[in-house]
mmCIF file of C-alpha atoms and ligand atoms in Angstrom:
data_model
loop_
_atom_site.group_PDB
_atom_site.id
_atom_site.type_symbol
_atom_site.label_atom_id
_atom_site.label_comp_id
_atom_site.label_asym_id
_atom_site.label_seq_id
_atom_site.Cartn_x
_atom_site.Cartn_y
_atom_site.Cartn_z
ATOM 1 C CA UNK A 32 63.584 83.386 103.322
ATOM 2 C CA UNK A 33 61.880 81.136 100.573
ATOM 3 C CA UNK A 34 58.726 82.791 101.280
ATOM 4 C CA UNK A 35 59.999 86.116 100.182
ATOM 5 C CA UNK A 36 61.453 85.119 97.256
ATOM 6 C CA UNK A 37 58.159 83.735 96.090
ATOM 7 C CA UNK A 38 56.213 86.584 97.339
ATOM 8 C CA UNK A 39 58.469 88.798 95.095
ATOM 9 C CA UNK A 40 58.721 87.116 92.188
ATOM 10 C CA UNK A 41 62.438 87.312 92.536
ATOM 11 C CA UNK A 42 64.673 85.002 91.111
ATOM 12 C CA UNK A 43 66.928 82.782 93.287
ATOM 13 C CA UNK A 44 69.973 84.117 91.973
ATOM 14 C CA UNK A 45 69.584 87.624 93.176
ATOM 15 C CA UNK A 46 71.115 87.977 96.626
ATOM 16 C CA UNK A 47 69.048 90.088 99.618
ATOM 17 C CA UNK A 48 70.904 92.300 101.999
ATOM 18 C CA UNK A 49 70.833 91.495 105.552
ATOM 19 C CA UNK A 50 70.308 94.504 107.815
ATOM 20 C CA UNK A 51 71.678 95.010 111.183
ATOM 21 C CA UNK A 52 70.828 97.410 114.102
ATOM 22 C CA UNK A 53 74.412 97.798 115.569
ATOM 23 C CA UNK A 54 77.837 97.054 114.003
ATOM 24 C CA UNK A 55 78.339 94.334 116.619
ATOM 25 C CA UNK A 56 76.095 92.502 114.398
ATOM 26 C CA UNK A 57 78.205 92.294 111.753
ATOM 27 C CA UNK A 58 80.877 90.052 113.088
ATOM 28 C CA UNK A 59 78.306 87.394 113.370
ATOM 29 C CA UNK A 60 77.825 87.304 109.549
ATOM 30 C CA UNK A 61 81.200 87.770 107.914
ATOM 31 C CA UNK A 62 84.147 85.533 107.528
ATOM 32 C CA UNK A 63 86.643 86.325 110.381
ATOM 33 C CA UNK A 64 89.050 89.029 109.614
ATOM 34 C CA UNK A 65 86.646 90.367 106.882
ATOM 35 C CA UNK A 66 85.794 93.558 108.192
ATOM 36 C CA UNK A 67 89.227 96.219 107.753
ATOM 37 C CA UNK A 68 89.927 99.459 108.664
ATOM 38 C CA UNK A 69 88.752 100.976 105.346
ATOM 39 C CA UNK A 70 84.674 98.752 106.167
ATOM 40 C CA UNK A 71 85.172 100.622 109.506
ATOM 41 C CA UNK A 72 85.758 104.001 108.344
ATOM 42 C CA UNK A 73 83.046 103.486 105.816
ATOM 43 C CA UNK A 74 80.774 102.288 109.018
ATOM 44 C CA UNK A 75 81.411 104.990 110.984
ATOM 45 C CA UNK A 76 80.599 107.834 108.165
ATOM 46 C CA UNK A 77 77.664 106.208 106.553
ATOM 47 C CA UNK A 78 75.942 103.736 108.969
ATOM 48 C CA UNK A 79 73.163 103.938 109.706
ATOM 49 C CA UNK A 80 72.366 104.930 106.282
ATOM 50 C CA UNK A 81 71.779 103.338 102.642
ATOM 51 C CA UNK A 82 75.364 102.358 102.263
ATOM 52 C CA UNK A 83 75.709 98.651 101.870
ATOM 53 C CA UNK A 84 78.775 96.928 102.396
ATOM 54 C CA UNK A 85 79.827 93.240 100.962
ATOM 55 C CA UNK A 86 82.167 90.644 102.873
ATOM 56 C CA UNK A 87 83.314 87.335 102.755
ATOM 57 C CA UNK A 88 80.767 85.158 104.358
ATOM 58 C CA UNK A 89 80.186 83.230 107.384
ATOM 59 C CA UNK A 90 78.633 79.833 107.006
ATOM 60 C CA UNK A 91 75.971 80.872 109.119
ATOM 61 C CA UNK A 92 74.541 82.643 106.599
ATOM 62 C CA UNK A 93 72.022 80.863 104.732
ATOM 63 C CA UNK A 94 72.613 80.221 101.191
ATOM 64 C CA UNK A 95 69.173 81.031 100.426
ATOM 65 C CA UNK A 96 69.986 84.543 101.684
ATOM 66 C CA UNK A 97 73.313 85.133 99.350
ATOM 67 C CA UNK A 98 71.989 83.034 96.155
ATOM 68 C CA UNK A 99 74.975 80.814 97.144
ATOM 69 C CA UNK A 100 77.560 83.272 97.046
ATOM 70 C CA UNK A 101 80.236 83.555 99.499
ATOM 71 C CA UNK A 102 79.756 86.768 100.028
ATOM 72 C CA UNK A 103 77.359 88.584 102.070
ATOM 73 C CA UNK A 104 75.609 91.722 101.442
ATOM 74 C CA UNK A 105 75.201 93.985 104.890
ATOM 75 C CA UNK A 106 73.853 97.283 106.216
ATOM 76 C CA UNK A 107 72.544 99.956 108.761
ATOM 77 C CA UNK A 108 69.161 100.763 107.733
ATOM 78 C CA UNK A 109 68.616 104.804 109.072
ATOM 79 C CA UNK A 110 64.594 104.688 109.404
ATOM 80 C CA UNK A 111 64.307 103.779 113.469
ATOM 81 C CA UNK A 112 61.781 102.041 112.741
ATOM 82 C CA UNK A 113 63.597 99.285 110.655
ATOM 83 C CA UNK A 114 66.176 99.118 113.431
ATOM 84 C CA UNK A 115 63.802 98.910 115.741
ATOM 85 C CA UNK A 116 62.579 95.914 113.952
ATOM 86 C CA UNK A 117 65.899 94.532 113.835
ATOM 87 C CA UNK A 118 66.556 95.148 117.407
ATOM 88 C CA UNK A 119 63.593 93.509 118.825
ATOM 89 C CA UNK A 120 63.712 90.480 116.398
ATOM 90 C CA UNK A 121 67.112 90.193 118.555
ATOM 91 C CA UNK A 122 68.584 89.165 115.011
ATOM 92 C CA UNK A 123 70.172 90.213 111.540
ATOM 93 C CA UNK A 124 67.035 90.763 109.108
ATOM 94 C CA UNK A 125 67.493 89.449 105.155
ATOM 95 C CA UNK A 126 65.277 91.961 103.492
ATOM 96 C CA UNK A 127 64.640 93.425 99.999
ATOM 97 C CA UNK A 128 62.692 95.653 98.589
ATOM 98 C CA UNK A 129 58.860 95.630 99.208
ATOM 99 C CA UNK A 130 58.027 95.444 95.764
ATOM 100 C CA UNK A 131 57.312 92.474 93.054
ATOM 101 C CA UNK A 132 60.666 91.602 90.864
ATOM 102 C CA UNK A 133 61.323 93.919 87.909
ATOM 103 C CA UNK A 134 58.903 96.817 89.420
ATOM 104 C CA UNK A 135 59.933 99.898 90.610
ATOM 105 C CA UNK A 136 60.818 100.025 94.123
ATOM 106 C CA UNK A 137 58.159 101.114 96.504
ATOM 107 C CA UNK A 138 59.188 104.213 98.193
ATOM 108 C CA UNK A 139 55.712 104.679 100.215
ATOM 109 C CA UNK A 140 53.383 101.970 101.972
ATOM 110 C CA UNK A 141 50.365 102.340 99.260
ATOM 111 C CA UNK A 142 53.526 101.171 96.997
ATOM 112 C CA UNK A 143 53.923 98.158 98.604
ATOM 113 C CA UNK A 144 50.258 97.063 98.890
ATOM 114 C CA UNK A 145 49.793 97.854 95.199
ATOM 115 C CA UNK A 146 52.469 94.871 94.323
ATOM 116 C CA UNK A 147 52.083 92.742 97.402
ATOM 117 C CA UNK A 148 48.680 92.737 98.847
ATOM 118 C CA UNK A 149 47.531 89.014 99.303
ATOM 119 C CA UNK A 150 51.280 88.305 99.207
ATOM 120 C CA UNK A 151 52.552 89.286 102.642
ATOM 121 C CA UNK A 152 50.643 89.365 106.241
ATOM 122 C CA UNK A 153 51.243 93.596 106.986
ATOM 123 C CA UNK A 154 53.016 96.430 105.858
ATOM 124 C CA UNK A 155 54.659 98.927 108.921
ATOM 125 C CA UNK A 156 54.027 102.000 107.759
ATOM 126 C CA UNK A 157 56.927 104.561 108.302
ATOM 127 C CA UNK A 158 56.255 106.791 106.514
ATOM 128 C CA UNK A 159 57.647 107.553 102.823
ATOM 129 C CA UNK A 160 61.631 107.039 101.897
ATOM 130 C CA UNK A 161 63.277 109.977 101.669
ATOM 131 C CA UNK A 162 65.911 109.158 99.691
ATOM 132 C CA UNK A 163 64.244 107.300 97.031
ATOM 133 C CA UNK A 164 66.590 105.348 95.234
ATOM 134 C CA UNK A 165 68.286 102.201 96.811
ATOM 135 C CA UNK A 166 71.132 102.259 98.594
ATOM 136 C CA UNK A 167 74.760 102.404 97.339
ATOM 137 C CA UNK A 168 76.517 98.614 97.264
ATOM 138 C CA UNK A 169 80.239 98.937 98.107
ATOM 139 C CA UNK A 170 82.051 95.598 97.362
ATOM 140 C CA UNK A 171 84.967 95.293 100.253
ATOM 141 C CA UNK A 172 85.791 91.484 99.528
ATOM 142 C CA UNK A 173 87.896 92.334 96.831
ATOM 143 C CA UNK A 174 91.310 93.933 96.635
ATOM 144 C CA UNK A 175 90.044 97.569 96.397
ATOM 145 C CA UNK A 176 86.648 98.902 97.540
ATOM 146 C CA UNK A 177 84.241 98.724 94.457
ATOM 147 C CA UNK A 178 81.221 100.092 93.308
ATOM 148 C CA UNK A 179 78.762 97.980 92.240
ATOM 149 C CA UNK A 180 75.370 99.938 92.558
ATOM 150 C CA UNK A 181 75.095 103.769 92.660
ATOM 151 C CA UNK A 182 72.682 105.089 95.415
ATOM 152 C CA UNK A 183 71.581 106.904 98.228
ATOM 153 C CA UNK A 184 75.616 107.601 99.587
ATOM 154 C CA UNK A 185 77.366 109.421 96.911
ATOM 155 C CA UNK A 186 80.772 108.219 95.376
ATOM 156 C CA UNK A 187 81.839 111.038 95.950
ATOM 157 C CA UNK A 188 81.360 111.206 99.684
ATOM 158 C CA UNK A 189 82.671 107.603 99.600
ATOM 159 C CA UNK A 190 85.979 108.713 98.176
ATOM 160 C CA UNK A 191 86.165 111.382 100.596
ATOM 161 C CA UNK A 192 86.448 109.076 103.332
ATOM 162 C CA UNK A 193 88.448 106.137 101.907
ATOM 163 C CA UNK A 194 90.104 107.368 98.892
ATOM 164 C CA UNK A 195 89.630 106.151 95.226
ATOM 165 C CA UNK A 196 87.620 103.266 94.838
ATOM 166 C CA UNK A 197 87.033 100.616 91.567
ATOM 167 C CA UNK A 198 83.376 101.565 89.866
ATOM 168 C CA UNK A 199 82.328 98.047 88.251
ATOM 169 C CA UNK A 200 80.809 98.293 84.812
ATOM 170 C CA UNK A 201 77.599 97.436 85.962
ATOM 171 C CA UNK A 202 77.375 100.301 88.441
ATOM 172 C CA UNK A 203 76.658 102.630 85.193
ATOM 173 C CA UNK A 204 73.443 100.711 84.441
ATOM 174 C CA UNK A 205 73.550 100.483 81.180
ATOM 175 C CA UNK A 206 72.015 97.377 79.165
ATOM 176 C CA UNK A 207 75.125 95.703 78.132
ATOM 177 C CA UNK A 208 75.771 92.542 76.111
ATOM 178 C CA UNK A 209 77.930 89.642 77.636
ATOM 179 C CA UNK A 210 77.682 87.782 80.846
ATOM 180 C CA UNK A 211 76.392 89.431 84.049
ATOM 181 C CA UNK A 212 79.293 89.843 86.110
ATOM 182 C CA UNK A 213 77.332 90.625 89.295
ATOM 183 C CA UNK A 214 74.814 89.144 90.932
ATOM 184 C CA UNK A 215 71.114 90.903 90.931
ATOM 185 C CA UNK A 216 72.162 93.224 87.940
ATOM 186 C CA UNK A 217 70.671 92.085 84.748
ATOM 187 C CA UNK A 218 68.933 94.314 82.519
ATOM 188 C CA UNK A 219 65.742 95.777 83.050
ATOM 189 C CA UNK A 220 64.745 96.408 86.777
ATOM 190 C CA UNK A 221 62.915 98.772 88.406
ATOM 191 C CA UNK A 222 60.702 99.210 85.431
ATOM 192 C CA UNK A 223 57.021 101.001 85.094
ATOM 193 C CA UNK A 224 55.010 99.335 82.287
ATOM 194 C CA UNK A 225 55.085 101.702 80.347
ATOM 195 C CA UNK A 226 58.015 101.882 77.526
ATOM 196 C CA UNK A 227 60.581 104.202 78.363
ATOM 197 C CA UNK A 228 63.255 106.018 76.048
ATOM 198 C CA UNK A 229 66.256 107.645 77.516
ATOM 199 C CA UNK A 230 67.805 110.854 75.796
ATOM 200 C CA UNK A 231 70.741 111.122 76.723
ATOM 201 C CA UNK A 232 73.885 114.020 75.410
ATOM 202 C CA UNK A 233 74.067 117.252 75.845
ATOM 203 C CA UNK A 234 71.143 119.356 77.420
ATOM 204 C CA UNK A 235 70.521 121.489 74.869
ATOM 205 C CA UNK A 236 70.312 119.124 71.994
ATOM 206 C CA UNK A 237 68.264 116.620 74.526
ATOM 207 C CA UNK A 238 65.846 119.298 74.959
ATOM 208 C CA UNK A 239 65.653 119.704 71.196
ATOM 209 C CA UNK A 240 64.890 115.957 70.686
ATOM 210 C CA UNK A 241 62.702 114.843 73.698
ATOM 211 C CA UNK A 242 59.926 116.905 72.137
ATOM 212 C CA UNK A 243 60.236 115.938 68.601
ATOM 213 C CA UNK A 244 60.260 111.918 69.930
ATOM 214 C CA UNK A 245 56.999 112.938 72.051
ATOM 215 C CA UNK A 246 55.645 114.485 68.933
ATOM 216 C CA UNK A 247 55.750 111.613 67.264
ATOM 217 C CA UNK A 248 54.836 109.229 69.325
ATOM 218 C CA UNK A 249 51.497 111.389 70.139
ATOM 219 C CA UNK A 250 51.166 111.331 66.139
ATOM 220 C CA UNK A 251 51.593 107.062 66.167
ATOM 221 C CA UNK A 252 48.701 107.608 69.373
ATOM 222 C CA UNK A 253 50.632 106.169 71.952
ATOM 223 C CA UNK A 254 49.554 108.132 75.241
ATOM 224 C CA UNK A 255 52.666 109.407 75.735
ATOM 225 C CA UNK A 256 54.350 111.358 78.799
ATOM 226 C CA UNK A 257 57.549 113.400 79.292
ATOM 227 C CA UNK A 258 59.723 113.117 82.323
ATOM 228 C CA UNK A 259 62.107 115.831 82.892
ATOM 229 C CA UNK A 260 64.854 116.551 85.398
ATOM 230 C CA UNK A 261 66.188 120.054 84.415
ATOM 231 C CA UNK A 262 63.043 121.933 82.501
ATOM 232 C CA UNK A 263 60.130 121.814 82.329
ATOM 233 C CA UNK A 264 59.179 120.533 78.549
ATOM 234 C CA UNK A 265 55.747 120.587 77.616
ATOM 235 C CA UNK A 266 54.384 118.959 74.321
ATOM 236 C CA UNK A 267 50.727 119.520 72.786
ATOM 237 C CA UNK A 268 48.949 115.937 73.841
ATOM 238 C CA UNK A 269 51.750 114.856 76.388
ATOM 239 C CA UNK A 270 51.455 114.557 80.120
ATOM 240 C CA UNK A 271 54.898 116.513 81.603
ATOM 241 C CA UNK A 272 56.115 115.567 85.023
ATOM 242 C CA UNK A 273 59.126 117.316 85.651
ATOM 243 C CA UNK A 274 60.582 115.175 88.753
ATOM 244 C CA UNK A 275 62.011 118.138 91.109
ATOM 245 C CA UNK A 276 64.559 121.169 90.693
ATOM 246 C CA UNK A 277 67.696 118.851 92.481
ATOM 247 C CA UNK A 278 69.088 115.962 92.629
ATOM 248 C CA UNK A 279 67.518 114.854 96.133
ATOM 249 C CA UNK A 280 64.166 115.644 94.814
ATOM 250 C CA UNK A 281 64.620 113.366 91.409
ATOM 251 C CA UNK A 282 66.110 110.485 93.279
ATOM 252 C CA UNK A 283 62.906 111.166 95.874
ATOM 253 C CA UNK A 284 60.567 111.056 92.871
ATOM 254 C CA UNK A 285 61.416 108.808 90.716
ATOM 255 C CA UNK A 286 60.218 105.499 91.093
ATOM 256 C CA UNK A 287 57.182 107.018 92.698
ATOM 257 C CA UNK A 288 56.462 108.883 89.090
ATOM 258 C CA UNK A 289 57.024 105.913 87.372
ATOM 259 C CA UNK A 290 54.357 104.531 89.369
ATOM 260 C CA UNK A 291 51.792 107.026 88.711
ATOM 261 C CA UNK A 292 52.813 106.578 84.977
ATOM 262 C CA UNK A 293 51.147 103.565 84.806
ATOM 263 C CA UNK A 294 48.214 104.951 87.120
ATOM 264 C CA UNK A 295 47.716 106.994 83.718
ATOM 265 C CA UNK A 296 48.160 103.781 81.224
ATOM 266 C CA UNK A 297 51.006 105.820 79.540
ATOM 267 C CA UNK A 298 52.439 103.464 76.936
ATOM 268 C CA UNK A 299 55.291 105.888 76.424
ATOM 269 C CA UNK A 300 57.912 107.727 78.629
ATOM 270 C CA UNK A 301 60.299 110.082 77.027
ATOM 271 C CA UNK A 302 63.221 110.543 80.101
ATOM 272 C CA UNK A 303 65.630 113.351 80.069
ATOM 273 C CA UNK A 304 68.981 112.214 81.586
ATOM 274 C CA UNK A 305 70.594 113.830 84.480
ATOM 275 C CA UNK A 306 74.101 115.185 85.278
ATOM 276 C CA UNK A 307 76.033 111.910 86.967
ATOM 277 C CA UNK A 308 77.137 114.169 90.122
ATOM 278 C CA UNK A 309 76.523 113.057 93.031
ATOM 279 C CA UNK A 310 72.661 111.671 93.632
ATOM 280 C CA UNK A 311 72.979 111.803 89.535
ATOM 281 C CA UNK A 312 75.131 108.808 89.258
ATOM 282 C CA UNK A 313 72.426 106.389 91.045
ATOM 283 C CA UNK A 314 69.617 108.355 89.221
ATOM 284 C CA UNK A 315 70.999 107.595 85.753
ATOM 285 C CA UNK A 316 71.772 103.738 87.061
ATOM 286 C CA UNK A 317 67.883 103.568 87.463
ATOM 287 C CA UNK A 318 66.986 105.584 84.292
ATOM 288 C CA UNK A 319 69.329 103.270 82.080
ATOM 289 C CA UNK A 320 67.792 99.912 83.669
ATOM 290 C CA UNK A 321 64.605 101.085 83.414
ATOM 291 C CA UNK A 322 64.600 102.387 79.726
ATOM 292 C CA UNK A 323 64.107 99.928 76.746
ATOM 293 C CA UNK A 324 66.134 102.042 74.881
ATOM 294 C CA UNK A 325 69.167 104.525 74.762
ATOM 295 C CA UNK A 326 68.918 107.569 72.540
ATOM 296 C CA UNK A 327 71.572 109.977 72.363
ATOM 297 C CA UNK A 328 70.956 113.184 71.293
HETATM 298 P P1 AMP B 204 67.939 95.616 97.078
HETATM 299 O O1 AMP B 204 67.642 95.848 95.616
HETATM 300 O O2 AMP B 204 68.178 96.902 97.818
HETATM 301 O O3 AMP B 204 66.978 94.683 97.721
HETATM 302 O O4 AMP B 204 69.359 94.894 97.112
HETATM 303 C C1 AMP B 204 69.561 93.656 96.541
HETATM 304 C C2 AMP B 204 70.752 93.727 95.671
HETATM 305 O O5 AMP B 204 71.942 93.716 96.462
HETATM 306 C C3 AMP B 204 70.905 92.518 94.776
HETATM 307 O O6 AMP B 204 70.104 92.649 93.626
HETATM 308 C C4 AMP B 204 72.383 92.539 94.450
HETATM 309 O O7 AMP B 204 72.624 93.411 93.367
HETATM 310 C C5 AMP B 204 72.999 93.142 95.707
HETATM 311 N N1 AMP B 204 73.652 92.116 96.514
HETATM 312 C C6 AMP B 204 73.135 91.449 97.549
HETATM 313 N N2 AMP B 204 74.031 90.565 98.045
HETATM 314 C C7 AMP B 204 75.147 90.704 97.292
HETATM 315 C C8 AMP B 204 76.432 90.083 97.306
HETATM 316 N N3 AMP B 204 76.734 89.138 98.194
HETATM 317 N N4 AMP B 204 77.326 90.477 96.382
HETATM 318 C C9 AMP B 204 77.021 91.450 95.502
HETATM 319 N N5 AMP B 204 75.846 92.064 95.438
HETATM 320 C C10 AMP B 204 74.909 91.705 96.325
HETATM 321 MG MG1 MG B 205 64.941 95.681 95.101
#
């Protein structure tokens, strides 16, 4: 476990999720009694999928997994593959991300040699994700179900299962001042190196101002680039990369543009927000962390 923490970069205080191949699994990680009959439901819709779940821990879970929390962070990866893995290790797997702290996650295997190479023994190549964007973190050790990070399960098809749940404040993303509540969600994450500023407000008026930022930023000579969700917006002297025509196709894209960003040594990345629905709601998450700042329009 130590050895992926220093492989990644990643601080000790941010938690990994342990990934099972069956639900029978489960019971050997949680607290007794921790799993209910709203976890089940949520099992039975979502799993296996990139829904993860958090319970009360056992103490057989390593501390070094959970960053000393007592709760533990669970789910049913959908690639068989990765359960596969799981299966034939015989046991739970603790993994993150394939990709160095602070970077945006890898979503295809030339992602993960790009941060890792040197760092780790061999990638399994599965081909690329097809989701994109992490998956959704439900908390279920506290009185109500709540959201704590937006992803690849919709809230809305959560609350069409179980009902209403509690979105935490960090689940929107945005850089806010105070203590981090939870675990793993400080400010900037998932970050190209270039500098990103998110427009944000309504699309007409954000389609007015993304190019007039662009335009000056070419002016300043910072190689600048525009990334779009709903247009296309081209700028004299700015690379445009509109990320796809749907939700599912931005969530797909995005880290994987931010990537080839950098490819390009863009200093600059002017983002156009996206509607929250559905897939929107984990895109946004991602935009907001990623962004240095917040514009709105
Ligand atoms: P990933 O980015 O998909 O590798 O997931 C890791 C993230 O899961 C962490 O950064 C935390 O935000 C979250 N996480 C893991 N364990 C817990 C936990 N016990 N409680 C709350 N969040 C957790
Ligand atoms: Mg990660």
């Amino acid at each position: 476990m130590a050895k992926i923490f220093a492989a990644k970069e990643r601080p000790a205080d941010d938690p990994l999720i342990v990934h099972v191949s069956s639900v029978e699994m489960v019971a050997g990680l949680v607290a007794p009694g921790a799993v209910g009959a709203t976890a089940r439901a949520l099992m039975g819709a979502f799993w296996p999928g990139p829904l993860t779940l958090v319970f009360k821990k056992s103490p057989r879970v390593p501390d070094v997994v959970t960053s000393g929390l007592g709760t533990v962070a669970v789910r049913m990866p959908s690639h068989p593959v990765a359960r596969a893995l799981i299966e034939r290790s015989g046991v739970p797997i603790a993994a993150p991300s394939a990709n160095l702290f602070e970077r945006p996650s890898p979503t295809k295997a030339s992602h993960v040699l790009a941060d890792l190479d040197n760092r780790i023994d061999a990638v399994i190549d599965g081909g690329d994700a097809d989701i994109g964007v992490e998956s959704t973190i439900v908390d279920m050790s506290r009185g109500k179900p709540t959201l704590l990070r937006p992803g690849g399960v919709s809230l809305e098809r959560i609350e069409a299962t179980v009902g209403q749940v509690d979105v935490h404040v960090a689940s929107i993303g945005k850089v806010h001042d105070g203590p981090i509540e939870s675990p793993g969600m400080g400010a900037r994450h998932y970050a190209p190196e270039a500098v990103i500023i998110l427009v944000e407000g309504e699309r007409e008026r954000v389609l007015r101002r993304i190019p007039e930022l662009a335009s000056s930023a070419i002016k300043e000579g910072r190689r600048t680039a525009i990334l779009s969700c709903t247009a296309d917006i081209h700028v004299d002297g700015a690379l445009s990369c509109r990320m796809g025509t749907n939700q599912e196709q931005i969530a797909q894209n995005l880290f994987s543009a931010f990537r080839e960003m950098d490819e390009l040594r863009v200093d600059l990345i002017v983002a156009e927000c996206t509607t929250e629905a559905g897939l929107g709601r984990a895109i946004m998450n991602r935009l907001r962390k990623a962004a240095e700042r917040i514009i709105k329009a």
